[in-house]
Structure formats: structure tokens, C-alpha cells
Amino acid sequence: MSRLTEWSFRNKAAIILIVIMALAMGVMSYLRLPMEFLPAADNPQVMITAIGPGNDAKSMEQQVTGPIEEAVAFVKGKTDMFSTSGDGYAQVNLNFDSKTNMKEAKAEIERIVDQVQLPAGVMKPFVVQFNTSMIPISWVVLTFEEGLTDQQKDDKFKEVKAVLQRSEGAGQISIGGKSTPTIQVTPLTDKLASAGIPAQTLIGVLQGRGVTASLGEKNVDGSAANIVLNDQITDIETLRKLPIIPGVTLADVAKVDYANDKESINRLNGKDAIMFTISKSADANAVKAGNAIEEAVNRLNEDVEGIEISVVLSTAESVVSSVNSMLREVLLGALFATIVILLFMRNLKATIVTVVSIPLSLGITLYLLQLSGVSLNIITLGGVAVAVGRLVDDSIVVIENIYRRLQKEPFSMKLITDATKEVASAITSSTLVTVAVFLPMGLLRGSLQAFLLPFALTVAYSLLASLIVALTVVPLLSAWLLRGTKEKEHTGSPKFAAFIRWNLQRKWVPIVIAIVLFVGSIGAYVAMPKGALDSSSAGTVNVSLQYPSDTPAETVEEGGKKLESYLTANKSAEWVMMTLGNSSDAAQYGGVNSPTLVSYIVDLNDGVDAEQFMDDVKKQKDGYGEAELLVNATDLMMGGGSSQIFVDVTGEDPAKVEQAAQELLAALKPVDGVLKVESNLEEKKPVYSFHIDPAAAKGEELAMQLQSMLNPLPIGSIRIEDHDTPVILQPIVNPTSETDLKSLTVMTEAGPKAMSDVAELVRKEEPSSFYHKDGKMYVRVTATVEPKELSVVGSAITDKTNELKMPEGVALSVGGASAEQASDFADLGLTALISIGLVYLIMVLSFKTLRTPLAIMFSLPLAAIGAVTGLLISGVTPDFTAMFGALMLIGIVVTNAIVLLDRVRQNEEHMSIREALIEAATTRMRPIVMTAVATVSAMLPLIFGSHESGSIVSQSLAIVVIGGLTAATLLTLIIVPCIYELLYFRKSRKQRIANTNGAAKEAAVSAQ
């Protein structure tokens, strides 16, 4: 790499031009790079969702879930299949391996599902395959002022929807809470009876109506004219006057009124609302699209009267916030690095030379990101924020060596190039090993690679750019700015040299102390609970109110509004969104829930302690009877972190499976840290079954009659004000007891009969949801645990599960949050091992020996001591990002040891090993401490500042890196020389004996 420095001195004009171009291209790339929330990535899963209003869970399992599972069982690339069947819905999830083309998999499943025959009343299944481009960019809420008619509301809704759809970059729009104007026909059973009219007669009231037919062309009054027949009902009064039988109109035997039907209920701050969930189009810029929607909303508020429309959340704001956060941390990092260098060198010109690497490296990085087709998102921005602390490291080492030589020798161009050559090998090796840590991320497949590769590329581009700047621009600037510089000579600390000598003479003392500290830190880490971070700073809280499945809809809605009133009255909440029920729009994206579940999203005001707010909400539980109240911090774009652990009980024999599940429930309830244990078999509701006597009636005919009698039934539509308005026949009867069910009257071949005459009514308690795993029934036992004790409780549950003796043919498998956490940690652990191997390989190639790199690798356990100590002092629970910080440490901490031992190898040409170690530790102490302090200082904003949800960068990552680097820096200067001398023990011992003998001879000669 020294040739690069020589080339730059021979081509100064070209370097100046390249610097200007790099800065200009960086600015242009920054303006051109697409801004996204997350990098483009496919989720290796396809979700099939079907809605069947009014169908019980068992019917959905047998008639919907089963046929779909059989149809898709052999789809190519499928790894496993899970399904859930509940009241009114069925959902089948297929997971695929990382090699599967998810677009093709989705197309194949759509084709297969289209051929599946499903019962009447079940909507056509929705097939969705998620990718990050489908993450909504805006949540827009529309509310209406009092006094508007239903027709006016509908017109304004359509106007709003049209404007939002036309917004630049807007893609799919999902709508929740929309009411559909309908006309309800409610039979008056007493009047029907007195008129002797069967209720079923009302079903045909609109048959043959609403016809527009062309009757041909004829000559009329001497002109060719078209003749058309038009039978359109255009108002509700005409509908009421339609004859049922001679002398009896519809209004005589039924109540006919306007109504608004809602598939689901959406409310904002206590008012009925319509929520538009807007995704961007495939190639749109998230920030531009979000801003366009914001502008459209502002125009609508100005132009359309009687509405209030607002953007409750926008990813554009999050992306812009991330960019601003990055710029703030870059500037703070540069400022801290500048202060550190100034304090150490006490020379303004040398400081300017060093910090110039930050803007240059960032400019080159942004240009390379554009060439690579990588967007600016929270992952890549996190990579830049993390790399800032390392951008000045190479430049610090170069300028410090130049500056140190200038203190001893007169200025010359040769001095600049020689000083750069001295450290070129060290900084090249240290930069390459840091980059190598991230190389294994490129070997990953599927969505994991899509997320981590942009981060790795960003860090790699930044560090490689800083290396090139340190070897070219920094020497040139030094030759220009430091010309004529003559500073007082700086010598290494004699006390520190004596301290190193003492440790080398008694090397087992520091080594044993380091081993004890390392073992203690590993023990402390193992004992630490691993879970979610403290959520007191969370900005959004998710609240759910789950009623038992047999709770009437009116009770659920009433309880939901009661809790909504409490939440909206709380001064900590900025806004509260309430959702109840399923809708076809939500089902398109896999959003189906129990009909007895009320969900709330609470956006908190700035500065609110989310933990305290959640505790206050939990205290309201007693006011809602048997309903279960759950509260947790969440992220609207990334989803809330779950603290549930589940154990799946599978087997061929349902009785054995249920028995095993009961034993498991009993075993898990006493485990410390488990807040609640439940299974899907516990949640049951009554199911009444008519067992038909085949000799008395036909089941299919009775089913059609009873469905029309017990459920709302569309019987046609009429055209009002140019809108087709559905006409719904309300249930003819509303049974409230077993007696009412038995007395239902149906038509048979023998005439009208009560159901009790043709069928036996049987009452059973059946589960309100059914779970299948690869097409077979299984029981899921779910334990809700304390989030901060996730790993500890997860281990205890696994131990309890392993202790249980299951019946033959029954198996248990633990999953959920703790299993996902363990899997993530295991993946990172494997990546770390690969990274360590690559780091060692690069150092072997650099030093051309096995032993020197081995000494350098001993700096890694030293970093673990500091990382764990940092977590213990801060009280932060280790999570995935903390482990990611530990992975980064592998590349960062070995840098110091490389710089140290590179100097040792140079010294060994004219010194003994021990003297080389002492001189190198004394000389390299200043650049090592400077780079460490600069990196730590640049990381400080991540601890005390805020960071975007979903980013790899977090407080725990910064704590791990700062703690690990601090400890490794201090201990590397002591432990690594001891290890190095141990590895070359014989050679060092011979040198010391030779030196001792030589000194004795000199003393004898001088004595003579």
C-alpha cells in the first residue's frame, strides 16, 4: 500500500481533483439515493386468509382450512405449514427455504387456491407474500363532522380516497372502519303470520327488478328509434310499496330503513373513523411519497368541508429523522474526534489533516452505495453512524507517526512518505480485518442477507475509503500544512515503560488476572437475563382487550368503548386508535383476529414514561370481567416485540395430545417469571348442532332455510342517487334459548315442521380456535413471561418441558420469543466464528506467521470483559443488537493489537523481543489511546441520543462497543505483549541470556 502514497505524491493535481470530485459525487449521490424505511427484502412466507362471517371455528377448520392445506401441501420449496381456524376466519401460513423465488411461489399458490371449492358464504381466499416495500408509508385517519348524511359521508370518502390514490408514489390502500350504506328489511313476524305469508317470500321481493333491457329498433313517427325497457327502483319509498301478495306491500309486513354496515370498527380519540393504510408503489421514493400524501391531506382539509383528515404516522418522518440523526451523530463524532486529536497533539494543523477523512470517506461511501443500488434506510444509516468512530482511526495513526517523526527530524518529503510507510501495513491489516468481520453477512441467503448486507457494505465502503484517504490525502495535506513545523519532542512515559517491563518479568500475574476477569465476565453474562430493552422511552403502546369467545358482540363493543374512554382521557396519550372486528381489506394483508378482540394503538406524548403508563393501564383489568387486558410497547412499522413462549404438542392421537397439553399446563404455571399460561383448548364456546333424521327431512334444504332465517341475507340492490345500494334481509328469527332453537319452523315435504320434530339438538363445548401443523392438529401452550427475564424463563420452560414424560407418539417443541432469540444469538455466534477465522487468516497473510496473529487474537476475550462490565454498569439487558455490537468488536479491538505488534516486528530488526515490546508499547500507546478515545467519543451520541425503531444501531450496541473497546485498549497494552513473549519464549529467553552475558562481559572489561 506504500506505493499508493508514492503515487499520490507524484500526482498531486490528480489527487486534488479526485478529492473535489469525491465530495461533489457524495453530495449528488446523497440527493439522488432513494430513501426507504428498510431495504427491499422478501419475507420467505406466504399467507392464505379466508373470511366466512357467521361460520364457527370447527366449520372453518373442516370446510376451509382442511381443503386449502391439502391443496398446497406439496408446493415446491415449502419447509413447514401452520394454520389457525377461528370463528369466521381461517389462515394458513407456508414457510419456505431461503432459495425459493417467493414471487413464483406466491403465483403457484394463487393458482392452486383458485381451484379449491369452498362453501357458500366464505369469501375468496386472499394470498399475500410480504416484502418490505409493503410496509405502509402513511396512516391517514378520516373523521366526519356531526350532521352529515350517510350519502354525504360516502361522497366525501370517495373524494378523499381518489385524491390519496392520485398522490405521487402512492400504491395499495387498505381501508378500515368504512361503513357501507345499505337498506335493511326487517321482517315483522306477527304481521307476516296474520297475513299468512311465509317469511321466505320476502327473499324474492326484488327478483325481476332493476332491469334495463333493449327491445330493439323501430320506426316511430317516421324516425328510427331504439326502444328500451327500464325497471329501476330509485328511492326507498318505492321499495316499501312493492307488492308481496295482492293487497299487501312490503311496508305492511316489514320495516324498511337505511343503515350503515361496518365489517370492522375503527375509532380515533373516541370518534368513528376511517383509516387509510397506504403503501408506496414498487419504485417510489418513500420520503417523496410520504410528503406527497402529507400535501394531499393538507389540501383536502382546506378544500373539503365537513371532514377532518390527518396523518397519524408517516415513515417519511422516520426516514428523515434517521437522516437527521445520522448527520447529527456524524457531526458530533467529527467534533469529538477533533477535540480528542487536538488535546493529544496540541496542534491545530495536524487536527485538520486528520478530520478531513470524515467528509471524504462519507462522500465516497454514498457514491459507492448508489453504484451498488443500495438505498438510504435505517440499516445503511445505522452503518454510517457506527462507522463514523472508525473513519479517523487510520488517519490518526498516520498523522501521529508523521507528527512524532517531525518532533525528532527536520521536515522533508521523504520523512512524510517514510512515516506513512511505517504504519501502512498496520492500518491496512487493521482495516481489512474490520471489513472481514462483515463479510460473512454476504454469505447469508434470503431476507436475512437483504437486511444485513447493506449494513455490511456501508461499513466496508466507509472503512476502505478512510484507508485510501489515510494513505493518500493525509500525507499530502501533512506535507502542505505541516511544512516548517517544529515541535518539542514527545517521548514515551518512562513510568509506563517500567510498568510494562514489570509485567513482562512477571507475565503470569497479569495473564491470570485477565483469565479470572474473563471467566467472571462470561459467568456474569450467562447469569444475566436476556430480553427486551427497557421500554420506558417507547413512543407507542399496544393495548388489547380479549373477551372470551362466547361473549356477545354488543358486550365486546361496550367494553371496548369503556377502555377507549379511559385511554383517551389519559393526558399521556396524544392519540388513541381503536380497532374491532375483521374486514376484507385487512384480510388481504393477513390481518384477521378473533371477533372478541379489541385492539388499541396509543401514541404517547414526548417525554412520557411508557413503563409507568403501561402499569397504569394494567391496573384497569378488574373493570372488564373475564376479559384479558394485555399492554406492551410496540413499533407501528416493525411490530411489537413479543414476550410469549409457546410449546407445541403434536401427535396422531388427539386424546393423547390433549392429555399431554394438560400436564404441560400444570408444569409451567409454577415457573418463576411466567405471568400467564394458556392453551388453545382452554378457550371454548358452546356449539349447538342439529342432528337431522334422514327420514324426516333433507339436510341441504334445511341448511339453506335456516341460514336465510338466522343470518342477514343480501336480496338485491336498488339504485339511489346513481349509487347501487344493497338491500339486506335481516334475520327472520332471533333465538335466545335452546327452546327457541328447537321451535324453529322449517318447510319439509310433509309441510311446516318444528326443528324438534325433524332433528335432535345437541350442545357441545368446542375450542374457539384450531391449530394445524403440517396439516395435523396440535395444541399450543402459550406462556406470557416477564420481558426482561425472557432468556431465564425460556430456559426454565425448556427444562420443565424436557423433564416431562410424554405419551408414546406425542412430541413437544418450544418456540416463540425465547426460541427466536436463541436462534438469532446462535446465528450471530456462527457468524462471529466465521469472522474470527477470516480475521486470523488476513493477519497470517499480513504477518506471514501463525504466532503473531495468535497473540493479537488474545485481545478478543479482553473486549468481552469490558462489554459485559458495560452492560452490568448500565443495567441494560443484552439483546440482538448488543450481540451485533459484540460481533463488531471483533474487528475493532484487534486494530490496537495490530498497530502495537506491527511496531514490535519492525523493532525486532534491531532489538531483542522484550525491548521491542517495551518500545512499541511506549511509542504506540498514544495513537492506540487516541483512536480508541475517538471511536468511543463518536459512539457516545448513540447512548445519550435517540435512535429509530427497527435499526440495528441501538443503545445496547453502543454500550457493548464502548465497554469492550475501553477494556481492550487498556488491557491490550499489557496482556498482548505478555502473550507475544510467551509465544516466542525460547527466542526471548536466549536474547535475555545473551544480553545478560554481554552486559557481564562489558562490566568485566570495564572493571579491568
XYZ file of C-alpha atoms in Angstrom, residues 476-835:
360
model
C -0.248 15.171 1.035
C -2.035 17.527 3.425
C 0.641 16.854 6.025
C 3.338 17.814 3.521
C 1.451 21.047 2.844
C 0.184 22.085 6.284
C 2.975 20.746 8.485
C 5.819 22.197 6.409
C 8.167 24.059 8.703
C 6.564 22.563 11.813
C 8.975 22.060 14.679
C 7.519 20.901 17.939
C 9.019 19.946 21.229
C 9.998 16.277 21.127
C 7.480 13.965 22.745
C 8.922 10.923 24.481
C 7.107 7.937 25.824
C 6.353 7.760 29.515
C 9.285 6.193 31.443
C 6.853 5.102 34.171
C 4.683 3.287 31.622
C 7.801 1.634 30.151
C 8.803 0.485 33.632
C 5.268 -0.813 34.226
C 5.349 -2.857 31.000
C 8.806 -4.219 31.921
C 7.494 -5.258 35.356
C 4.550 -7.115 33.745
C 6.822 -8.876 31.254
C 9.054 -10.049 34.079
C 6.026 -11.405 35.981
C 3.811 -12.135 32.987
C 1.759 -14.839 34.711
C 0.344 -12.278 37.160
C -1.451 -10.081 34.556
C -2.384 -13.154 32.494
C -4.004 -14.916 35.467
C -5.828 -11.705 36.448
C -7.090 -11.366 32.846
C -8.256 -15.011 32.813
C -10.118 -14.541 36.117
C -11.782 -11.375 34.804
C -12.715 -13.128 31.558
C -14.217 -16.168 33.297
C -16.085 -13.868 35.690
C -17.484 -11.803 32.796
C -18.639 -14.934 30.949
C -20.317 -16.168 34.136
C -21.974 -12.790 34.622
C -23.202 -12.790 31.021
C -24.655 -16.296 31.326
C -26.444 -15.287 34.539
C -27.805 -12.061 33.042
C -31.408 -12.181 31.844
C -31.603 -11.523 28.118
C -34.701 -9.923 26.755
C -36.219 -6.700 25.585
C -34.660 -3.357 26.331
C -36.172 -1.059 28.926
C -39.240 0.264 27.127
C -39.689 3.384 29.274
C -38.651 5.523 26.285
C -41.047 3.818 23.839
C -43.263 6.183 21.883
C -46.109 3.783 21.062
C -48.011 1.303 23.226
C -50.226 -1.558 22.069
C -53.220 -2.459 24.259
C -55.510 -5.442 23.680
C -58.746 -6.414 25.406
C -59.577 -10.071 24.714
C -63.029 -11.287 25.768
C -63.973 -14.991 25.962
C -65.112 -16.313 22.585
C -68.737 -16.754 23.743
C -69.115 -13.060 24.661
C -71.903 -11.294 22.713
C -70.735 -8.689 20.192
C -72.611 -5.900 21.996
C -70.742 -6.610 25.247
C -67.386 -6.609 23.460
C -68.092 -3.260 21.792
C -69.373 -1.727 25.020
C -66.272 -2.831 26.966
C -64.027 -1.658 24.158
C -65.516 1.838 24.222
C -65.227 1.944 28.022
C -61.474 1.268 27.910
C -61.168 3.670 24.978
C -62.662 6.436 27.152
C -60.055 5.788 29.847
C -57.177 5.827 27.349
C -58.267 8.988 25.538
C -58.763 10.783 28.870
C -55.187 9.952 29.919
C -53.002 13.024 29.470
C -50.043 10.848 28.459
C -51.758 9.831 25.196
C -51.524 12.024 22.112
C -54.000 9.884 20.185
C -55.746 6.530 20.603
C -56.799 4.269 17.727
C -59.321 1.518 18.487
C -59.977 -1.459 16.166
C -62.593 -4.206 16.487
C -63.613 -6.928 14.024
C -62.360 -8.273 10.707
C -62.610 -6.675 7.299
C -61.964 -7.916 3.793
C -59.455 -5.090 3.302
C -57.419 -6.177 6.318
C -57.711 -9.835 5.295
C -55.935 -9.023 2.025
C -52.827 -8.448 4.140
C -53.383 -11.355 6.515
C -54.982 -9.208 9.201
C -57.580 -11.406 10.882
C -58.357 -11.578 14.575
C -60.802 -13.052 16.995
C -64.144 -11.189 16.773
C -63.975 -10.711 20.553
C -60.596 -8.921 20.462
C -60.451 -5.126 20.816
C -57.080 -3.584 19.884
C -55.733 -0.122 20.646
C -52.686 1.759 19.437
C -51.729 4.549 21.835
C -49.255 7.185 20.672
C -47.634 8.768 23.704
C -46.669 12.397 24.164
C -42.969 13.261 24.173
C -41.239 12.591 27.454
C -43.854 10.180 28.808
C -42.551 7.194 30.769
C -44.073 4.305 28.804
C -43.405 1.798 31.601
C -45.435 3.892 34.062
C -48.230 4.376 31.528
C -48.403 0.616 30.868
C -48.521 -0.109 34.605
C -51.439 2.334 34.991
C -53.360 0.686 32.145
C -52.795 -2.804 33.574
C -54.482 -1.689 36.811
C -57.772 -1.297 34.883
C -58.046 -5.081 34.347
C -60.567 -5.679 37.136
C -63.145 -3.455 35.440
C -63.635 -5.794 32.475
C -64.841 -9.065 33.971
C -63.367 -12.122 32.307
C -61.654 -10.109 29.577
C -57.862 -10.320 29.392
C -56.013 -6.985 29.267
C -52.505 -7.006 27.741
C -50.213 -3.993 27.342
C -46.799 -3.825 25.682
C -44.535 -1.356 23.944
C -44.672 -1.671 20.182
C -43.449 -0.226 16.916
C -46.085 0.544 14.286
C -43.719 -0.184 11.410
C -41.666 -3.066 12.751
C -44.204 -4.731 15.026
C -44.127 -5.161 18.759
C -41.613 -7.335 20.478
C -43.387 -10.413 21.793
C -42.642 -11.849 25.240
C -44.611 -15.047 24.708
C -43.087 -18.511 24.686
C -45.092 -21.354 23.218
C -44.777 -25.100 23.367
C -46.393 -27.082 20.563
C -47.790 -30.514 21.439
C -48.088 -32.724 18.366
C -49.212 -36.324 17.840
C -51.510 -38.617 15.884
C -53.945 -39.321 18.751
C -55.986 -36.197 19.722
C -56.782 -37.651 23.168
C -53.089 -38.185 23.979
C -52.236 -34.731 22.650
C -54.860 -33.118 24.888
C -53.689 -35.143 27.913
C -50.069 -34.078 27.321
C -51.127 -30.442 26.962
C -52.901 -30.531 30.343
C -49.771 -31.984 32.005
C -47.664 -29.275 30.373
C -50.008 -26.521 31.574
C -49.762 -27.785 35.142
C -45.952 -27.948 34.924
C -45.464 -24.419 33.556
C -47.812 -22.458 35.820
C -45.474 -22.503 38.886
C -42.368 -21.367 36.910
C -40.991 -18.049 38.216
C -41.404 -15.199 35.735
C -44.371 -16.788 33.965
C -47.232 -14.296 34.110
C -49.860 -16.470 32.455
C -50.167 -19.923 30.845
C -52.955 -20.892 28.469
C -53.688 -23.236 25.592
C -55.951 -23.012 22.584
C -58.028 -25.874 24.022
C -58.953 -23.815 27.092
C -60.797 -21.182 25.074
C -64.104 -22.885 24.287
C -67.573 -21.785 23.348
C -70.904 -23.616 23.119
C -71.811 -25.134 19.740
C -75.407 -26.289 19.090
C -75.708 -28.993 16.449
C -78.896 -30.187 14.737
C -78.677 -33.930 14.023
C -81.221 -34.446 11.211
C -83.444 -37.513 10.969
C -82.856 -38.536 7.316
C -86.351 -39.984 7.083
C -87.959 -36.688 8.137
C -86.101 -34.062 6.096
C -83.197 -33.268 3.778
C -80.221 -31.590 5.461
C -79.251 -29.409 2.499
C -82.740 -27.905 2.195
C -82.958 -27.243 5.926
C -79.482 -25.681 5.975
C -80.470 -23.198 3.245
C -83.671 -22.297 5.066
C -82.037 -21.876 8.465
C -79.150 -19.819 7.055
C -81.631 -17.396 5.495
C -83.689 -17.274 8.703
C -80.809 -16.781 11.158
C -78.399 -14.549 9.194
C -78.591 -11.293 7.242
C -79.194 -12.148 3.589
C -78.497 -9.917 0.557
C -81.632 -9.991 -1.628
C -80.630 -7.450 -4.273
C -79.885 -3.761 -4.673
C -81.622 -0.563 -5.703
C -80.060 2.489 -7.373
C -80.234 5.646 -5.280
C -78.561 8.859 -6.492
C -76.517 6.931 -9.052
C -75.226 4.511 -6.384
C -76.143 0.846 -6.111
C -77.308 0.333 -2.533
C -77.515 -3.268 -1.253
C -80.815 -4.442 0.234
C -80.266 -6.792 3.183
C -82.998 -9.001 4.622
C -82.407 -9.109 8.365
C -82.695 -12.402 10.300
C -86.296 -13.549 10.393
C -85.923 -15.035 13.856
C -83.538 -14.345 16.718
C -83.429 -17.395 19.003
C -82.117 -16.698 22.512
C -82.529 -20.132 24.117
C -82.438 -23.856 23.334
C -86.241 -23.833 23.348
C -86.242 -21.146 20.646
C -83.832 -23.205 18.542
C -85.968 -26.337 18.864
C -89.145 -24.462 17.929
C -87.749 -23.003 14.667
C -90.232 -23.798 11.887
C -88.978 -25.125 8.545
C -90.680 -26.369 5.394
C -90.373 -30.075 4.649
C -92.010 -32.364 2.101
C -94.627 -33.077 4.752
C -95.306 -29.357 5.323
C -94.212 -26.931 8.073
C -92.415 -28.662 10.937
C -90.626 -27.585 14.103
C -86.934 -28.439 14.148
C -87.518 -30.577 17.233
C -89.705 -32.834 15.036
C -87.056 -33.493 12.418
C -83.749 -33.185 14.330
C -82.117 -33.658 17.692
C -80.398 -30.578 19.163
C -77.032 -31.377 20.803
C -74.978 -28.858 22.812
C -71.182 -29.256 22.979
C -68.248 -27.141 24.198
C -65.715 -26.865 21.378
C -62.450 -24.905 21.055
C -62.877 -21.429 19.594
C -59.725 -21.919 17.516
C -57.984 -24.886 15.930
C -54.296 -25.155 15.127
C -52.703 -27.360 12.493
C -49.025 -28.036 11.919
C -48.283 -29.538 8.504
C -51.945 -30.469 8.216
C -52.205 -32.236 11.582
C -53.989 -30.963 14.664
C -51.773 -29.794 17.502
C -52.160 -27.959 20.806
C -50.235 -24.781 21.516
C -49.491 -23.962 25.142
C -48.548 -20.282 25.431
C -46.695 -18.736 28.377
C -46.634 -14.954 28.714
C -43.434 -14.042 30.555
C -41.710 -11.014 32.026
C -39.939 -9.420 29.003
C -36.702 -8.635 30.843
C -36.477 -12.228 32.104
C -37.086 -13.736 28.673
C -33.959 -15.898 28.427
C -34.091 -17.080 32.051
C -37.748 -18.038 31.918
C -37.259 -19.535 28.449
C -34.523 -21.807 29.803
C -36.682 -22.808 32.780
C -39.588 -23.668 30.481
C -37.307 -25.716 28.233
C -36.022 -27.600 31.303
C -39.557 -28.304 32.516
C -40.542 -29.477 29.046
C -37.579 -31.852 28.866
C -38.443 -33.313 32.298
C -41.986 -34.301 31.270
C -42.601 -37.880 30.154
C -44.908 -37.716 27.160
C -47.244 -40.493 25.993
C -45.962 -42.552 23.092
C -46.314 -40.740 19.769
C -46.542 -37.249 21.352
C -43.757 -34.682 20.849
C -43.080 -31.231 22.326
C -41.310 -28.339 20.641
C -40.530 -24.977 22.254
C -40.878 -21.832 20.164
C -41.851 -18.202 20.424
C -39.833 -15.228 21.613
C -37.144 -17.125 23.556
C -36.595 -19.635 20.729
C -36.344 -16.826 18.164
C -33.929 -15.009 20.468
C -31.813 -18.147 20.908
C -31.845 -18.719 17.130
C -30.758 -15.120 16.455
C -27.980 -15.404 19.036
C -26.859 -18.738 17.547
C -26.763 -17.250 14.024
C -24.688 -14.328 15.273
C -22.436 -16.725 17.158
C -21.782 -18.732 13.990
C -21.168 -15.508 12.055
C -18.725 -14.424 14.779
C -16.784 -17.690 14.485
C -16.519 -17.289 10.700
C -15.436 -13.672 11.188
